[in-house]
mmCIF file of C-alpha atoms in Angstrom:
data_model
loop_
_atom_site.group_PDB
_atom_site.id
_atom_site.type_symbol
_atom_site.label_atom_id
_atom_site.label_comp_id
_atom_site.label_asym_id
_atom_site.label_seq_id
_atom_site.Cartn_x
_atom_site.Cartn_y
_atom_site.Cartn_z
ATOM 1 C CA UNK A 133 3.328 -2.064 34.915
ATOM 2 C CA UNK A 134 1.841 -5.385 33.705
ATOM 3 C CA UNK A 135 -1.019 -4.661 31.276
ATOM 4 C CA UNK A 136 -3.547 -7.427 30.718
ATOM 5 C CA UNK A 137 -6.892 -7.415 28.935
ATOM 6 C CA UNK A 138 -9.985 -8.601 30.766
ATOM 7 C CA UNK A 139 -12.851 -7.460 32.950
ATOM 8 C CA UNK A 140 -11.592 -9.255 36.041
ATOM 9 C CA UNK A 141 -8.033 -8.040 35.524
ATOM 10 C CA UNK A 142 -9.156 -4.391 35.281
ATOM 11 C CA UNK A 143 -12.217 -4.409 37.537
ATOM 12 C CA UNK A 144 -11.224 -1.365 39.615
ATOM 13 C CA UNK A 145 -10.810 0.975 36.648
ATOM 14 C CA UNK A 146 -13.821 -0.586 34.928
ATOM 15 C CA UNK A 147 -15.988 0.021 38.016
ATOM 16 C CA UNK A 148 -14.926 3.661 38.134
ATOM 17 C CA UNK A 149 -15.870 4.046 34.474
ATOM 18 C CA UNK A 150 -19.278 2.499 35.234
ATOM 19 C CA UNK A 151 -19.785 5.112 37.942
ATOM 20 C CA UNK A 152 -18.816 7.904 35.537
ATOM 21 C CA UNK A 153 -21.270 6.496 32.965
ATOM 22 C CA UNK A 154 -24.044 6.770 35.541
ATOM 23 C CA UNK A 155 -23.308 10.460 36.024
ATOM 24 C CA UNK A 156 -23.194 10.935 32.242
ATOM 25 C CA UNK A 157 -26.665 9.402 31.923
ATOM 26 C CA UNK A 158 -27.960 11.428 34.835
ATOM 27 C CA UNK A 159 -27.371 14.659 32.937
ATOM 28 C CA UNK A 160 -29.846 13.528 30.244
ATOM 29 C CA UNK A 161 -32.345 12.220 32.802
ATOM 30 C CA UNK A 162 -32.508 15.726 34.237
ATOM 31 C CA UNK A 163 -34.677 16.846 31.284
ATOM 32 C CA UNK A 164 -36.392 13.576 30.460
ATOM 33 C CA UNK A 165 -39.751 13.948 32.209
ATOM 34 C CA UNK A 166 -40.182 17.688 32.714
ATOM 35 C CA UNK A 167 -39.269 19.518 29.504
ATOM 36 C CA UNK A 168 -42.650 19.741 27.734
ATOM 37 C CA UNK A 169 -44.180 21.165 30.918
ATOM 38 C CA UNK A 170 -41.109 23.377 31.410
ATOM 39 C CA UNK A 171 -41.542 24.771 27.878
ATOM 40 C CA UNK A 172 -45.232 25.455 28.361
ATOM 41 C CA UNK A 173 -45.168 26.910 31.880
ATOM 42 C CA UNK A 174 -41.942 28.924 31.702
ATOM 43 C CA UNK A 175 -42.012 30.008 28.047
ATOM 44 C CA UNK A 176 -45.633 29.517 26.963
ATOM 45 C CA UNK A 177 -44.602 27.288 24.040
ATOM 46 C CA UNK A 178 -47.346 24.988 22.742
ATOM 47 C CA UNK A 179 -46.045 24.005 19.273
ATOM 48 C CA UNK A 180 -44.842 20.398 19.236
ATOM 49 C CA UNK A 181 -42.093 21.272 16.730
ATOM 50 C CA UNK A 182 -40.861 24.162 18.884
ATOM 51 C CA UNK A 183 -40.879 22.097 22.070
ATOM 52 C CA UNK A 184 -38.912 19.317 20.336
ATOM 53 C CA UNK A 185 -36.345 21.828 19.040
ATOM 54 C CA UNK A 186 -34.252 21.235 22.171
ATOM 55 C CA UNK A 187 -33.975 17.525 21.289
ATOM 56 C CA UNK A 188 -32.984 18.466 17.736
ATOM 57 C CA UNK A 189 -30.196 20.715 19.019
ATOM 58 C CA UNK A 190 -29.065 18.038 21.466
ATOM 59 C CA UNK A 191 -29.146 15.224 18.890
ATOM 60 C CA UNK A 192 -27.222 16.995 16.126
ATOM 61 C CA UNK A 193 -24.546 18.272 18.495
ATOM 62 C CA UNK A 194 -24.126 14.925 20.242
ATOM 63 C CA UNK A 195 -23.966 13.080 16.930
ATOM 64 C CA UNK A 196 -21.232 15.292 15.492
ATOM 65 C CA UNK A 197 -19.298 15.213 18.765
ATOM 66 C CA UNK A 198 -19.492 11.395 18.799
ATOM 67 C CA UNK A 199 -17.851 11.268 15.387
ATOM 68 C CA UNK A 200 -15.014 13.612 16.257
ATOM 69 C CA UNK A 201 -14.495 11.883 19.600
ATOM 70 C CA UNK A 202 -13.935 8.645 17.685
ATOM 71 C CA UNK A 203 -11.567 10.355 15.264
ATOM 72 C CA UNK A 204 -9.590 12.090 18.025
ATOM 73 C CA UNK A 205 -9.524 9.289 20.629
ATOM 74 C CA UNK A 206 -6.157 7.895 19.516
ATOM 75 C CA UNK A 207 -4.668 11.326 18.887
ATOM 76 C CA UNK A 208 -5.660 13.241 22.033
ATOM 77 C CA UNK A 209 -6.354 10.409 24.464
ATOM 78 C CA UNK A 210 -9.572 9.029 25.909
ATOM 79 C CA UNK A 211 -9.208 10.549 29.347
ATOM 80 C CA UNK A 212 -8.536 14.047 28.017
ATOM 81 C CA UNK A 213 -11.706 13.922 25.927
ATOM 82 C CA UNK A 214 -13.667 12.663 28.946
ATOM 83 C CA UNK A 215 -12.519 15.502 31.204
ATOM 84 C CA UNK A 216 -13.069 18.059 28.464
ATOM 85 C CA UNK A 217 -16.622 16.767 28.044
ATOM 86 C CA UNK A 218 -17.524 17.398 31.668
ATOM 87 C CA UNK A 219 -16.479 21.036 31.384
ATOM 88 C CA UNK A 220 -19.330 21.519 28.907
ATOM 89 C CA UNK A 221 -21.868 20.028 31.359
ATOM 90 C CA UNK A 222 -21.333 22.402 34.262
ATOM 91 C CA UNK A 223 -23.056 25.490 32.733
ATOM 92 C CA UNK A 224 -26.160 23.530 31.616
ATOM 93 C CA UNK A 225 -28.232 23.487 34.846
ATOM 94 C CA UNK A 226 -27.340 27.107 35.619
ATOM 95 C CA UNK A 227 -28.600 28.205 32.198
ATOM 96 C CA UNK A 228 -31.841 26.202 32.496
ATOM 97 C CA UNK A 229 -32.753 27.608 35.903
ATOM 98 C CA UNK A 230 -32.022 31.249 35.088
ATOM 99 C CA UNK A 231 -33.062 32.024 31.500
ATOM 100 C CA UNK A 232 -36.257 33.646 30.204
ATOM 101 C CA UNK A 233 -35.564 33.148 26.465
ATOM 102 C CA UNK A 234 -36.051 29.787 24.714
ATOM 103 C CA UNK A 235 -32.940 30.342 22.599
ATOM 104 C CA UNK A 236 -30.841 29.933 25.743
ATOM 105 C CA UNK A 237 -32.520 26.579 26.343
ATOM 106 C CA UNK A 238 -31.296 25.557 22.887
ATOM 107 C CA UNK A 239 -27.790 26.753 23.832
ATOM 108 C CA UNK A 240 -27.923 24.652 27.007
ATOM 109 C CA UNK A 241 -28.827 21.578 24.989
ATOM 110 C CA UNK A 242 -26.046 22.259 22.500
ATOM 111 C CA UNK A 243 -23.643 22.172 25.452
ATOM 112 C CA UNK A 244 -25.339 19.040 26.791
ATOM 113 C CA UNK A 245 -24.943 17.375 23.380
ATOM 114 C CA UNK A 246 -21.210 18.107 23.371
ATOM 115 C CA UNK A 247 -20.954 16.820 26.939
ATOM 116 C CA UNK A 248 -22.729 13.564 26.064
ATOM 117 C CA UNK A 249 -20.770 13.002 22.853
ATOM 118 C CA UNK A 250 -17.409 13.439 24.525
ATOM 119 C CA UNK A 251 -18.111 11.661 27.807
ATOM 120 C CA UNK A 252 -20.308 8.770 26.706
ATOM 121 C CA UNK A 253 -18.212 7.919 23.644
ATOM 122 C CA UNK A 254 -15.026 8.055 25.713
ATOM 123 C CA UNK A 255 -16.344 5.754 28.432
ATOM 124 C CA UNK A 256 -17.684 3.270 25.833
ATOM 125 C CA UNK A 257 -14.349 3.039 24.029
ATOM 126 C CA UNK A 258 -12.361 2.864 27.275
ATOM 127 C CA UNK A 259 -14.403 -0.067 28.584
ATOM 128 C CA UNK A 260 -14.005 -1.964 25.302
ATOM 129 C CA UNK A 261 -10.263 -1.244 25.461
ATOM 130 C CA UNK A 262 -10.007 -2.775 28.934
ATOM 131 C CA UNK A 263 -11.972 -5.998 28.595
ATOM 132 C CA UNK A 264 -10.756 -7.623 25.380
ATOM 133 C CA UNK A 265 -12.667 -9.824 22.944
ATOM 134 C CA UNK A 266 -14.608 -12.191 25.181
ATOM 135 C CA UNK A 267 -16.397 -9.685 27.396
ATOM 136 C CA UNK A 268 -17.329 -6.881 25.002
ATOM 137 C CA UNK A 269 -21.051 -7.516 25.217
ATOM 138 C CA UNK A 270 -20.996 -7.760 28.989
ATOM 139 C CA UNK A 271 -18.934 -4.573 29.181
ATOM 140 C CA UNK A 272 -21.396 -2.719 26.975
ATOM 141 C CA UNK A 273 -24.341 -4.096 28.921
ATOM 142 C CA UNK A 274 -22.865 -2.820 32.161
ATOM 143 C CA UNK A 275 -22.002 0.521 30.549
ATOM 144 C CA UNK A 276 -25.444 1.089 29.064
ATOM 145 C CA UNK A 277 -27.130 -0.199 32.238
ATOM 146 C CA UNK A 278 -25.333 2.401 34.309
ATOM 147 C CA UNK A 279 -26.105 5.249 31.919
ATOM 148 C CA UNK A 280 -29.743 4.467 31.205
ATOM 149 C CA UNK A 281 -30.652 3.316 34.693
ATOM 150 C CA UNK A 282 -29.329 6.681 35.846
ATOM 151 C CA UNK A 283 -31.479 8.401 33.200
ATOM 152 C CA UNK A 284 -34.549 6.668 34.636
ATOM 153 C CA UNK A 285 -33.691 7.455 38.248
ATOM 154 C CA UNK A 286 -32.946 11.122 37.568
ATOM 155 C CA UNK A 287 -36.046 11.413 35.332
ATOM 156 C CA UNK A 288 -38.149 10.205 38.249
ATOM 157 C CA UNK A 289 -36.360 12.481 40.730
ATOM 158 C CA UNK A 290 -36.692 15.577 38.549
ATOM 159 C CA UNK A 291 -40.388 14.811 37.972
ATOM 160 C CA UNK A 292 -40.928 14.336 41.705
ATOM 161 C CA UNK A 293 -39.080 17.527 42.622
ATOM 162 C CA UNK A 294 -40.997 19.465 39.947
ATOM 163 C CA UNK A 295 -44.296 18.159 41.323
ATOM 164 C CA UNK A 296 -43.369 19.050 44.907
ATOM 165 C CA UNK A 297 -41.502 22.337 44.507
ATOM 166 C CA UNK A 298 -42.191 23.653 41.006
ATOM 167 C CA UNK A 299 -40.793 23.155 37.529
ATOM 168 C CA UNK A 300 -37.851 25.504 38.167
ATOM 169 C CA UNK A 301 -35.267 26.002 39.663
ATOM 170 C CA UNK A 302 -35.179 23.061 42.076
ATOM 171 C CA UNK A 303 -35.004 20.103 39.621
ATOM 172 C CA UNK A 304 -31.884 21.616 38.048
ATOM 173 C CA UNK A 305 -29.927 21.572 41.303
ATOM 174 C CA UNK A 306 -29.580 17.825 40.665
ATOM 175 C CA UNK A 307 -27.643 18.659 37.486
ATOM 176 C CA UNK A 308 -25.170 20.874 39.346
ATOM 177 C CA UNK A 309 -24.249 18.019 41.697
ATOM 178 C CA UNK A 310 -23.992 15.471 38.845
ATOM 179 C CA UNK A 311 -21.730 17.596 36.652
ATOM 180 C CA UNK A 312 -19.290 18.534 39.420
ATOM 181 C CA UNK A 313 -18.911 14.969 40.729
ATOM 182 C CA UNK A 314 -18.532 13.626 37.170
ATOM 183 C CA UNK A 315 -15.728 16.082 36.457
ATOM 184 C CA UNK A 316 -13.852 15.307 39.684
ATOM 185 C CA UNK A 317 -14.082 11.537 39.176
ATOM 186 C CA UNK A 318 -12.822 11.796 35.596
ATOM 187 C CA UNK A 319 -10.001 14.184 36.432
ATOM 188 C CA UNK A 320 -8.539 12.417 39.466
ATOM 189 C CA UNK A 321 -9.484 8.724 39.264
ATOM 190 C CA UNK A 322 -9.737 7.656 35.596
ATOM 191 C CA UNK A 323 -6.674 6.452 33.646
ATOM 192 C CA UNK A 324 -6.242 6.520 29.883
ATOM 193 C CA UNK A 325 -6.555 3.154 28.092
ATOM 194 C CA UNK A 326 -4.436 3.695 24.963
ATOM 195 C CA UNK A 327 -1.884 1.063 26.071
ATOM 196 C CA UNK A 328 -4.586 -1.611 26.075
ATOM 197 C CA UNK A 329 -5.374 -0.865 22.424
ATOM 198 C CA UNK A 330 -1.712 -1.320 21.508
ATOM 199 C CA UNK A 331 -1.632 -4.644 23.355
ATOM 200 C CA UNK A 332 -4.735 -6.027 21.601
ATOM 201 C CA UNK A 333 -3.530 -4.838 18.190
ATOM 202 C CA UNK A 334 -0.509 -7.147 18.431
ATOM 203 C CA UNK A 335 -2.691 -10.283 18.400
ATOM 204 C CA UNK A 336 -5.717 -9.151 16.381
ATOM 205 C CA UNK A 337 -5.930 -10.504 12.814
ATOM 206 C CA UNK A 338 -9.065 -8.684 11.590
ATOM 207 C CA UNK A 339 -8.855 -6.904 8.244
ATOM 208 C CA UNK A 340 -8.573 -3.123 8.374
ATOM 209 C CA UNK A 341 -11.359 -1.138 6.717
ATOM 210 C CA UNK A 342 -10.386 0.907 3.666
ATOM 211 C CA UNK A 343 -12.601 3.833 4.641
ATOM 212 C CA UNK A 344 -13.996 3.583 8.168
ATOM 213 C CA UNK A 345 -16.711 6.214 7.706
ATOM 214 C CA UNK A 346 -18.193 4.819 4.483
ATOM 215 C CA UNK A 347 -17.842 1.165 5.464
ATOM 216 C CA UNK A 348 -19.635 1.801 8.769
ATOM 217 C CA UNK A 349 -22.248 3.996 7.104
ATOM 218 C CA UNK A 350 -23.153 2.158 3.924
ATOM 219 C CA UNK A 351 -20.812 -0.422 2.364
ATOM 220 C CA UNK A 352 -20.196 -3.091 4.992
ATOM 221 C CA UNK A 353 -23.380 -5.147 5.420
ATOM 222 C CA UNK A 354 -22.849 -5.745 9.139
ATOM 223 C CA UNK A 355 -21.705 -2.271 10.127
ATOM 224 C CA UNK A 356 -24.224 -0.389 7.973
ATOM 225 C CA UNK A 357 -27.116 -2.563 9.177
ATOM 226 C CA UNK A 358 -26.191 -1.731 12.751
ATOM 227 C CA UNK A 359 -25.832 1.970 11.920
ATOM 228 C CA UNK A 360 -29.311 2.253 10.370
ATOM 229 C CA UNK A 361 -30.870 0.382 13.299
ATOM 230 C CA UNK A 362 -29.062 2.647 15.749
ATOM 231 C CA UNK A 363 -30.408 5.708 13.933
ATOM 232 C CA UNK A 364 -33.973 4.347 14.010
ATOM 233 C CA UNK A 365 -33.656 3.299 17.655
ATOM 234 C CA UNK A 366 -32.783 6.838 18.689
ATOM 235 C CA UNK A 367 -35.332 8.245 16.236
ATOM 236 C CA UNK A 368 -38.055 6.486 18.223
ATOM 237 C CA UNK A 369 -36.351 7.360 21.510
ATOM 238 C CA UNK A 370 -36.364 11.053 20.517
ATOM 239 C CA UNK A 371 -40.068 10.760 19.766
ATOM 240 C CA UNK A 372 -40.767 9.028 23.108
ATOM 241 C CA UNK A 373 -38.681 11.651 24.930
ATOM 242 C CA UNK A 374 -40.646 14.536 23.433
ATOM 243 C CA UNK A 375 -44.138 13.209 22.690
ATOM 244 C CA UNK A 376 -44.845 10.690 25.465
ATOM 245 C CA UNK A 377 -44.959 13.409 28.174
ATOM 246 C CA UNK A 378 -47.190 15.476 25.859
ATOM 247 C CA UNK A 379 -49.703 12.707 25.283
ATOM 248 C CA UNK A 380 -49.730 12.005 29.019
ATOM 249 C CA UNK A 381 -50.350 15.692 29.760
ATOM 250 C CA UNK A 382 -53.253 15.619 27.308
ATOM 251 C CA UNK A 383 -54.645 12.630 29.218
ATOM 252 C CA UNK A 384 -54.482 14.671 32.470
ATOM 253 C CA UNK A 385 -51.663 12.826 34.224
ATOM 254 C CA UNK A 386 -49.816 14.934 36.820
ATOM 255 C CA UNK A 387 -46.035 15.540 36.894
ATOM 256 C CA UNK A 388 -45.342 12.724 39.332
ATOM 257 C CA UNK A 389 -47.222 10.081 37.303
ATOM 258 C CA UNK A 390 -45.627 11.345 34.080
ATOM 259 C CA UNK A 391 -42.270 11.019 35.812
ATOM 260 C CA UNK A 392 -43.029 7.412 36.783
ATOM 261 C CA UNK A 393 -44.244 6.350 33.322
ATOM 262 C CA UNK A 394 -41.413 8.070 31.443
ATOM 263 C CA UNK A 395 -38.885 6.633 33.902
ATOM 264 C CA UNK A 396 -40.015 3.007 33.410
ATOM 265 C CA UNK A 397 -38.767 2.826 29.822
ATOM 266 C CA UNK A 398 -35.133 3.921 30.412
ATOM 267 C CA UNK A 399 -35.010 2.117 33.769
ATOM 268 C CA UNK A 400 -36.032 -1.240 32.232
ATOM 269 C CA UNK A 401 -33.748 -0.439 29.297
ATOM 270 C CA UNK A 402 -30.897 0.097 31.736
ATOM 271 C CA UNK A 403 -31.563 -2.888 34.025
ATOM 272 C CA UNK A 404 -32.213 -5.207 31.090
ATOM 273 C CA UNK A 405 -28.760 -4.568 29.701
ATOM 274 C CA UNK A 406 -27.213 -6.289 32.701
ATOM 275 C CA UNK A 407 -28.482 -9.473 31.024
ATOM 276 C CA UNK A 408 -28.636 -8.631 27.317
ATOM 277 C CA UNK A 409 -25.036 -7.433 27.207
ATOM 278 C CA UNK A 410 -23.794 -10.837 28.320
ATOM 279 C CA UNK A 411 -26.316 -12.520 25.998
ATOM 280 C CA UNK A 412 -24.735 -10.738 23.021
ATOM 281 C CA UNK A 413 -21.443 -12.486 23.849
ATOM 282 C CA UNK A 414 -23.149 -15.901 23.735
ATOM 283 C CA UNK A 415 -26.152 -15.741 21.407
ATOM 284 C CA UNK A 416 -26.755 -14.497 17.869
ATOM 285 C CA UNK A 417 -26.262 -10.749 17.673
ATOM 286 C CA UNK A 418 -28.397 -10.607 14.538
ATOM 287 C CA UNK A 419 -31.356 -12.311 16.250
ATOM 288 C CA UNK A 420 -31.127 -10.015 19.263
ATOM 289 C CA UNK A 421 -31.083 -6.931 17.045
ATOM 290 C CA UNK A 422 -34.046 -8.123 14.954
ATOM 291 C CA UNK A 423 -36.292 -9.058 17.874
ATOM 292 C CA UNK A 424 -35.334 -5.942 19.832
ATOM 293 C CA UNK A 425 -36.268 -3.584 17.003
ATOM 294 C CA UNK A 426 -39.474 -5.543 16.292
ATOM 295 C CA UNK A 427 -40.581 -5.372 19.954
ATOM 296 C CA UNK A 428 -39.976 -1.626 19.996
ATOM 297 C CA UNK A 429 -42.017 -1.103 16.829
ATOM 298 C CA UNK A 430 -44.992 -3.143 18.062
ATOM 299 C CA UNK A 431 -45.055 -1.360 21.452
ATOM 300 C CA UNK A 432 -44.940 2.068 19.788
ATOM 301 C CA UNK A 433 -47.758 1.196 17.361
ATOM 302 C CA UNK A 434 -50.038 0.199 20.255
ATOM 303 C CA UNK A 435 -49.163 3.217 22.435
ATOM 304 C CA UNK A 436 -51.623 5.846 21.044
ATOM 305 C CA UNK A 437 -54.628 3.561 21.606
ATOM 306 C CA UNK A 438 -54.237 2.904 25.348
ATOM 307 C CA UNK A 439 -53.266 6.237 26.965
ATOM 308 C CA UNK A 440 -56.312 6.173 29.263
ATOM 309 C CA UNK A 441 -55.111 2.970 30.956
ATOM 310 C CA UNK A 442 -52.268 3.568 33.396
ATOM 311 C CA UNK A 443 -51.559 -0.164 33.830
ATOM 312 C CA UNK A 444 -51.338 -0.875 30.096
ATOM 313 C CA UNK A 445 -49.112 2.195 29.648
ATOM 314 C CA UNK A 446 -46.766 0.737 32.246
ATOM 315 C CA UNK A 447 -46.744 -2.640 30.435
ATOM 316 C CA UNK A 448 -46.039 -1.012 27.048
ATOM 317 C CA UNK A 449 -43.238 1.224 28.298
ATOM 318 C CA UNK A 450 -41.789 -1.859 30.033
ATOM 319 C CA UNK A 451 -41.944 -3.756 26.706
ATOM 320 C CA UNK A 452 -40.323 -0.832 24.905
ATOM 321 C CA UNK A 453 -37.528 -0.901 27.480
ATOM 322 C CA UNK A 454 -36.966 -4.650 26.933
ATOM 323 C CA UNK A 455 -36.775 -4.167 23.161
ATOM 324 C CA UNK A 456 -34.247 -1.379 23.519
ATOM 325 C CA UNK A 457 -32.221 -3.366 26.067
ATOM 326 C CA UNK A 458 -31.884 -6.195 23.529
ATOM 327 C CA UNK A 459 -30.319 -3.935 20.906
ATOM 328 C CA UNK A 460 -28.348 -1.253 22.704
ATOM 329 C CA UNK A 461 -25.304 -3.146 24.031
ATOM 330 C CA UNK A 462 -25.528 -5.469 21.013
ATOM 331 C CA UNK A 463 -25.028 -2.526 18.639
ATOM 332 C CA UNK A 464 -21.712 -1.661 20.261
ATOM 333 C CA UNK A 465 -20.437 -5.217 20.757
ATOM 334 C CA UNK A 466 -21.215 -5.949 17.086
ATOM 335 C CA UNK A 467 -19.284 -2.884 15.905
ATOM 336 C CA UNK A 468 -16.361 -3.854 18.158
ATOM 337 C CA UNK A 469 -16.369 -7.444 16.879
ATOM 338 C CA UNK A 470 -16.440 -6.385 13.223
ATOM 339 C CA UNK A 471 -13.580 -3.832 13.295
ATOM 340 C CA UNK A 472 -9.821 -3.761 13.804
ATOM 341 C CA UNK A 473 -8.775 -2.477 17.287
ATOM 342 C CA UNK A 474 -6.882 0.459 15.764
ATOM 343 C CA UNK A 475 -10.042 1.540 13.885
ATOM 344 C CA UNK A 476 -12.578 0.650 16.565
ATOM 345 C CA UNK A 477 -12.893 4.088 18.119
ATOM 346 C CA UNK A 478 -13.512 5.726 14.732
ATOM 347 C CA UNK A 479 -16.032 3.077 13.685
ATOM 348 C CA UNK A 480 -17.894 3.400 16.990
ATOM 349 C CA UNK A 481 -17.789 7.185 16.572
ATOM 350 C CA UNK A 482 -19.295 6.885 13.081
ATOM 351 C CA UNK A 483 -22.013 4.538 14.336
ATOM 352 C CA UNK A 484 -22.788 6.896 17.201
ATOM 353 C CA UNK A 485 -22.895 9.818 14.734
ATOM 354 C CA UNK A 486 -25.744 8.147 12.839
ATOM 355 C CA UNK A 487 -27.350 6.723 15.950
ATOM 356 C CA UNK A 488 -27.621 10.071 17.689
ATOM 357 C CA UNK A 489 -28.680 11.917 14.548
ATOM 358 C CA UNK A 490 -31.760 9.777 15.119
ATOM 359 C CA UNK A 491 -32.622 12.037 18.067
ATOM 360 C CA UNK A 492 -32.716 15.067 15.804
ATOM 361 C CA UNK A 493 -34.489 13.322 12.935
ATOM 362 C CA UNK A 494 -37.029 11.793 15.313
ATOM 363 C CA UNK A 495 -37.700 15.133 16.974
ATOM 364 C CA UNK A 496 -38.143 16.984 13.659
ATOM 365 C CA UNK A 497 -40.224 14.291 11.934
ATOM 366 C CA UNK A 498 -42.459 13.530 14.908
ATOM 367 C CA UNK A 499 -42.830 17.235 15.744
ATOM 368 C CA UNK A 500 -43.919 18.180 12.219
ATOM 369 C CA UNK A 501 -46.312 15.223 11.930
ATOM 370 C CA UNK A 502 -47.726 15.969 15.404
ATOM 371 C CA UNK A 503 -48.394 19.609 14.490
ATOM 372 C CA UNK A 504 -49.979 18.696 11.135
ATOM 373 C CA UNK A 505 -51.828 15.458 11.914
ATOM 374 C CA UNK A 506 -51.742 15.001 15.680
ATOM 375 C CA UNK A 507 -49.545 13.267 18.232
ATOM 376 C CA UNK A 508 -51.069 9.823 17.612
ATOM 377 C CA UNK A 509 -50.185 9.887 13.898
ATOM 378 C CA UNK A 510 -46.614 10.890 14.734
ATOM 379 C CA UNK A 511 -46.262 7.942 17.093
ATOM 380 C CA UNK A 512 -47.748 5.504 14.559
ATOM 381 C CA UNK A 513 -45.356 6.726 11.849
ATOM 382 C CA UNK A 514 -42.304 6.207 14.045
ATOM 383 C CA UNK A 515 -43.555 2.746 15.041
ATOM 384 C CA UNK A 516 -43.833 1.742 11.379
ATOM 385 C CA UNK A 517 -40.309 2.987 10.625
ATOM 386 C CA UNK A 518 -38.992 0.931 13.551
ATOM 387 C CA UNK A 519 -40.521 -2.268 12.180
ATOM 388 C CA UNK A 520 -38.993 -1.552 8.743
ATOM 389 C CA UNK A 521 -35.593 -1.232 10.444
ATOM 390 C CA UNK A 522 -36.055 -4.691 11.974
ATOM 391 C CA UNK A 523 -36.612 -6.049 8.464
ATOM 392 C CA UNK A 524 -33.327 -4.503 7.277
ATOM 393 C CA UNK A 525 -31.523 -6.370 10.068
ATOM 394 C CA UNK A 526 -33.261 -9.623 9.133
ATOM 395 C CA UNK A 527 -32.563 -9.503 5.388
ATOM 396 C CA UNK A 528 -29.300 -7.523 5.009
ATOM 397 C CA UNK A 529 -27.110 -8.271 8.023
ATOM 398 C CA UNK A 530 -25.044 -11.508 7.902
ATOM 399 C CA UNK A 531 -24.551 -13.715 10.947
ATOM 400 C CA UNK A 532 -21.407 -13.061 12.987
ATOM 401 C CA UNK A 533 -19.307 -15.952 14.242
ATOM 402 C CA UNK A 534 -19.823 -16.692 17.941
ATOM 403 C CA UNK A 535 -16.765 -16.400 20.168
ATOM 404 C CA UNK A 536 -15.605 -19.759 21.444
ATOM 405 C CA UNK A 537 -14.551 -20.613 25.013
ATOM 406 C CA UNK A 538 -16.380 -17.725 26.639
#
């Protein structure tokens, strides 16, 4: 079999991976708009910290799974990790629709975190394997578009179903369908991409990292700058996930309107990456990361002051989605550009470890601040941290060379 790198050369397998990514994202969208109401109505939980505990469980588990997926990708194989990840998704909707104890909700989100770490990390690495150097940004834009657009669509659907038929069990039927189809697609239609890594390694002249974990985490100025920004990005996303529905509930929005507002952010985030992914192949990655983080921070800082205005809320969540779209595929294409192909999976896994720990840190920090000082103060704190992260990108991260002849 003739193996060639490139998006056009491998479009069939790439398209299948895009479809799988959409199902991966859909599993997260299932909870996106309904969980604060689910916690309050089904379990009578009012504490912001307690409600956000499910995001903490999800974030820590996903982060650790990301890291080990990166470490094991070359050893076990990308496809095997992908299939294994879907097996953890199948019990999640059944648990959520049948339990009466909040601890089981935490268990469900632990399983969901493992599912997301294994499946999302695998599909990211497999797409980068297929396309080669020139189309990494485009590949990541398409990948993240599929996943986060699906989050937005399923967030809207679950909010709509909850509004029409009740908070449980009907919204969780969507998750049953998603997990089964995702497993079948991965098992019967996806091929492993290890041979593409071997092919690229023969012509790549990048210097190998001495210690992938520490270089990606702290020592390398490019990789560590991206890692901290990824952590802060998901820190504010964890806050938006947990606190935005709460502040909308406090402002007397119903489930359907909450579903629409919370869906705008990931939907714009997803659609925007169709363009920003390709932009990261052509334009300065550093500039895109700086302006994306800055836009996020500004939008978050304004958010607590305009909750009574539906139109302005829509504009702000749209702006937040644009800011996130600028950085998300750029994170991954920057990591891929700055690492040796043989170490790429581990470096991406390390980045995704820190990035998704942001979910847990954001949930804990914003939950504690919300309980002590109110939801608005929690949102303002996270907005300030996001702007500081943009400054780290501006003053620590060096410029990467642009790829010629794209």
